[in-house]
PDB file of C-alpha atoms in Angstrom:
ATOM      1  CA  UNK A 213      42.235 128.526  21.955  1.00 50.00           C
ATOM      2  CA  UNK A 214      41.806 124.721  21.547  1.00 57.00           C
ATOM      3  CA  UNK A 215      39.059 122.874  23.558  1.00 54.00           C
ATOM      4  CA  UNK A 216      40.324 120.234  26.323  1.00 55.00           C
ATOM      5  CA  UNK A 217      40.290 116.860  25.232  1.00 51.00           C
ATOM      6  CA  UNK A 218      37.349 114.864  25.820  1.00 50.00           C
ATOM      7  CA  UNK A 219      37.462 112.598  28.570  1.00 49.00           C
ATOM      8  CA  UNK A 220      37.742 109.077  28.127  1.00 51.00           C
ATOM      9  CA  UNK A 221      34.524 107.452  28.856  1.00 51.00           C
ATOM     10  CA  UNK A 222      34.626 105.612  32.487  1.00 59.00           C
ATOM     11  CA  UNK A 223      31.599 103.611  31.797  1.00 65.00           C
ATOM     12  CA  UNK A 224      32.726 101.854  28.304  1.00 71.00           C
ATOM     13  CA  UNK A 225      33.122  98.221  28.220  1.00 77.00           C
ATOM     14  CA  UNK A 226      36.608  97.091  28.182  1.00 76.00           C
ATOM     15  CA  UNK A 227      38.396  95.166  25.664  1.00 76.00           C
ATOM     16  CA  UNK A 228      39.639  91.275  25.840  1.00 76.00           C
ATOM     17  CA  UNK A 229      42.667  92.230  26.343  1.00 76.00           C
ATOM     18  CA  UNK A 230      41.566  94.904  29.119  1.00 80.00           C
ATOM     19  CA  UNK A 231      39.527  92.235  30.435  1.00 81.00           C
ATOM     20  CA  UNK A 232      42.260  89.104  30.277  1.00 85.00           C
ATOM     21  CA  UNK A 233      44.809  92.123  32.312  1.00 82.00           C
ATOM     22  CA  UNK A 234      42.286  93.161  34.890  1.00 84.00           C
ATOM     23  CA  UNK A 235      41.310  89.410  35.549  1.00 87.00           C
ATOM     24  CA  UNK A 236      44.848  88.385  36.225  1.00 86.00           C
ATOM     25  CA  UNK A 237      45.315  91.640  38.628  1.00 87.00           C
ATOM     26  CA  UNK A 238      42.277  90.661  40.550  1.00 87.00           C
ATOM     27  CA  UNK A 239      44.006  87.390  41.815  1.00 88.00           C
ATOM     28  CA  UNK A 240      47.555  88.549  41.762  1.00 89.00           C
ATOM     29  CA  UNK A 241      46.491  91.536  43.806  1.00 87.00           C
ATOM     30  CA  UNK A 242      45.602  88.677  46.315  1.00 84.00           C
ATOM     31  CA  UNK A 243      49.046  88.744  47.394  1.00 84.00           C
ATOM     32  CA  UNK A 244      48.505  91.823  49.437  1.00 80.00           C
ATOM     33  CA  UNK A 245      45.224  90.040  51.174  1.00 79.00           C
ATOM     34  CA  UNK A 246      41.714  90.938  50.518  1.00 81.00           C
ATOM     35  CA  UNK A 247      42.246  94.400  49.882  1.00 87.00           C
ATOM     36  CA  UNK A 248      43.439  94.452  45.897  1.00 87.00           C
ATOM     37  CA  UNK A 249      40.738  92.146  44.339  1.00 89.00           C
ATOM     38  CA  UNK A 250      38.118  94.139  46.598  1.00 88.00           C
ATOM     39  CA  UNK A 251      39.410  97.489  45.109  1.00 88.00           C
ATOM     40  CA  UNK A 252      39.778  95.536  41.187  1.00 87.00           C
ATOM     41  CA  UNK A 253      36.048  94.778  42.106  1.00 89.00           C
ATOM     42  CA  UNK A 254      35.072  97.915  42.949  1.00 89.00           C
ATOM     43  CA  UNK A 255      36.691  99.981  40.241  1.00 87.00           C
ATOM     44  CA  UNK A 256      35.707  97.193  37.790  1.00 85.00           C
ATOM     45  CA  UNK A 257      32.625  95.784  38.665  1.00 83.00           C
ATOM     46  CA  UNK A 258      30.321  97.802  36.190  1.00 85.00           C
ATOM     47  CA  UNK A 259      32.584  97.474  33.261  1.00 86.00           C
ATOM     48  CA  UNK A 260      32.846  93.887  32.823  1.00 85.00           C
ATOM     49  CA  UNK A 261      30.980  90.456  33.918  1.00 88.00           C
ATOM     50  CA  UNK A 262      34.017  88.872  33.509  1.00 87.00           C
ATOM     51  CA  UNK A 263      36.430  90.972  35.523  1.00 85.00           C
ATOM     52  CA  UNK A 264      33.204  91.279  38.087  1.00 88.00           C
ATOM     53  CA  UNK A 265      33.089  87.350  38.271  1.00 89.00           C
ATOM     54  CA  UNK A 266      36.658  86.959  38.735  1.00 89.00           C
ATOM     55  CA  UNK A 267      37.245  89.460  41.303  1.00 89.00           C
ATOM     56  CA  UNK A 268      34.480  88.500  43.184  1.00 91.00           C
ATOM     57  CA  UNK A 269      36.075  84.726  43.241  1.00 90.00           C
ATOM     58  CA  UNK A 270      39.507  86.451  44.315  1.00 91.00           C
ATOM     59  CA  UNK A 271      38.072  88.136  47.071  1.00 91.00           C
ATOM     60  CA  UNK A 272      36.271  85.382  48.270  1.00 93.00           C
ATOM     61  CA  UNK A 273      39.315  83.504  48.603  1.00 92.00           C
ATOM     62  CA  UNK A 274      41.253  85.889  50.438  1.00 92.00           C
ATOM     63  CA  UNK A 275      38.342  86.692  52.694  1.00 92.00           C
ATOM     64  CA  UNK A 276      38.836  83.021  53.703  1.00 93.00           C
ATOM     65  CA  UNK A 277      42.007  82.498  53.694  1.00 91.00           C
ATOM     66  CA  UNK A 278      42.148  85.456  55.995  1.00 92.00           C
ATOM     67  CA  UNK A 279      39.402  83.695  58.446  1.00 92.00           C
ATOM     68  CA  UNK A 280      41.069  80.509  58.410  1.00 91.00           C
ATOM     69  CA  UNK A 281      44.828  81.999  59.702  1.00 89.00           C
ATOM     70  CA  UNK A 282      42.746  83.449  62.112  1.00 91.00           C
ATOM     71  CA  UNK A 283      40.726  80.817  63.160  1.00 91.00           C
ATOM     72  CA  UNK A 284      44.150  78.450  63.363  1.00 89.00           C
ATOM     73  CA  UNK A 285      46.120  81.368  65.345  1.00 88.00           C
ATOM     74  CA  UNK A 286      43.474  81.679  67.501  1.00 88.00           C
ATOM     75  CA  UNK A 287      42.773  77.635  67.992  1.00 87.00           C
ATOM     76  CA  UNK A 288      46.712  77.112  68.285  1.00 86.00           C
ATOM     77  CA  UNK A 289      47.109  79.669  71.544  1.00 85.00           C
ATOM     78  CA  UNK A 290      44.206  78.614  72.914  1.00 86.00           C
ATOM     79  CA  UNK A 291      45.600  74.505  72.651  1.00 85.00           C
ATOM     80  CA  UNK A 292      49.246  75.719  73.326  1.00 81.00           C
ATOM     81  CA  UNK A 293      48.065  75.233  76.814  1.00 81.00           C
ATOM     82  CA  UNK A 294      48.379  71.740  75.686  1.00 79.00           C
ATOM     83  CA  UNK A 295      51.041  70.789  73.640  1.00 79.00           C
ATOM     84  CA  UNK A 296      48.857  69.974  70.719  1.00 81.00           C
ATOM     85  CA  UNK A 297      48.628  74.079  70.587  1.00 81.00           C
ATOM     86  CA  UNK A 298      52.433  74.472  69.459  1.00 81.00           C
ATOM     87  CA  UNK A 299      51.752  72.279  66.521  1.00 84.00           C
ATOM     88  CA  UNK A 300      48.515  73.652  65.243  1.00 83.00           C
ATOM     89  CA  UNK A 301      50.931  76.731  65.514  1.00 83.00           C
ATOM     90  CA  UNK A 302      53.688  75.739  64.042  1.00 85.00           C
ATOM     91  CA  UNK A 303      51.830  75.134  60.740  1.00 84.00           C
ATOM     92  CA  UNK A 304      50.087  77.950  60.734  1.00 85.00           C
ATOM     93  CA  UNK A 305      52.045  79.891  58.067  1.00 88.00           C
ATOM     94  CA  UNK A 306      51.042  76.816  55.434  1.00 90.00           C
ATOM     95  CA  UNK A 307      47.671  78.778  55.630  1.00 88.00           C
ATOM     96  CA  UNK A 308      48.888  81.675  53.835  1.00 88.00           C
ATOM     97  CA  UNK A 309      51.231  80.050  52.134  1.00 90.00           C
ATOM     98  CA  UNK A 310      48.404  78.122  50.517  1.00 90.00           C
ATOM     99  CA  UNK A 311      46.730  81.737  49.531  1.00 90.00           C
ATOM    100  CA  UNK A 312      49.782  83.041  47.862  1.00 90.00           C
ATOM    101  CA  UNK A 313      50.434  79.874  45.778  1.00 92.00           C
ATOM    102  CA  UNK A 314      46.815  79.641  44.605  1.00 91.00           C
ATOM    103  CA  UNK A 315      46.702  83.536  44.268  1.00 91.00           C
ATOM    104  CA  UNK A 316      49.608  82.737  41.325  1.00 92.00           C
ATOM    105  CA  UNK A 317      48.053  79.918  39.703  1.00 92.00           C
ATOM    106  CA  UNK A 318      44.960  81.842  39.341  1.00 90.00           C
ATOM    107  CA  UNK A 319      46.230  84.909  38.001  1.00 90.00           C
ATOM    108  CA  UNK A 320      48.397  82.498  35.273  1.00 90.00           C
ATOM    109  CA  UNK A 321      44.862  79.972  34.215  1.00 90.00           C
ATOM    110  CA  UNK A 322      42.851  83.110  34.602  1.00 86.00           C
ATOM    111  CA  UNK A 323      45.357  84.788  32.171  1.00 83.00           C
ATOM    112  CA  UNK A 324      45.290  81.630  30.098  1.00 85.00           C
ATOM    113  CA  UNK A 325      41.702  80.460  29.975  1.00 82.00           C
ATOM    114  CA  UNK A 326      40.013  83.332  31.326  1.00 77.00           C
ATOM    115  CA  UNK A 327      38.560  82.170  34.647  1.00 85.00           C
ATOM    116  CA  UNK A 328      39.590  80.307  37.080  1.00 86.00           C
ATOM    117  CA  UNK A 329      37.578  78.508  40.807  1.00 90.00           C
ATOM    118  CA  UNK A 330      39.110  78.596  43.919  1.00 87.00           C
ATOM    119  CA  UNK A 331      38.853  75.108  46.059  1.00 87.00           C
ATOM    120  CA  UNK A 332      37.662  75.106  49.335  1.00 82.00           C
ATOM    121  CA  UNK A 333      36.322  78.366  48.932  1.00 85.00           C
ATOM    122  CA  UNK A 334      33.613  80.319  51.022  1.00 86.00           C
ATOM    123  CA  UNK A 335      31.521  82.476  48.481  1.00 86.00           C
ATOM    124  CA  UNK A 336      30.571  85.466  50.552  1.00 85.00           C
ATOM    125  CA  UNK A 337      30.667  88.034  48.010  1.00 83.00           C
ATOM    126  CA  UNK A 338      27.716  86.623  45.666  1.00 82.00           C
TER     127      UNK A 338
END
């Protein structure tokens, strides 16, 4: 009988090109709200700086997007008593819409150069 195959080793540093794919997922994965670049972090985080940097900056970014639709749902029903409310709400959906149009052009400059910031950006995850 032949022995099993060894097991790849879960705690080897990954490649570039590992890291360059992982960093892109971490802010595409964005697109499905904080969840994906907190599980890229998780999985990821021992690996590689890079990927742990960039998922980090991902999540942070989704945490506050997240915070901010809240924050404007919750300020909009609250000042729809007013009629300044219906406006606040009817722009609420630009605050998502801002996270999934940054979440792309991350995940292309990250794929590009590597990194990439998030403006106006609450850095929770340190």
């Amino acid at each position: 009988m032949s022995a099993p195959a060894p097991a790849a080793d879960q705690s080897a540093p990954l490649s570039p090109s590992e890291e360059r794919t992982w960093t892109w997922m971490a802010h595409l994965s964005g697109l499905f709200a904080f969840v994906g670049p907190l599980v890229v972090w998780l999985v990821q985080k021992d690996k590689s700086p890079v990927v742990s940097r960039e998922a980090k900056e991902a999540l942070n970014f989704q945490i506050t997007v997240a915070a901010i639709t809240l924050a404007v749902f919750i300020a909009g029903t609250i000042l729809s008593i007013a009629v300044i409310g219906l406006f606040v709400l009817m722009i609420a959906p630009l605050v998502p819409l801002y996270g999934v149009v940054f979440a792309i052009v991350a995940a292309v400059k990250s794929n590009q150069t590597g990194t990439f910031r998030y403006p106006l950006t609450v850095r929770l995850v340190k």
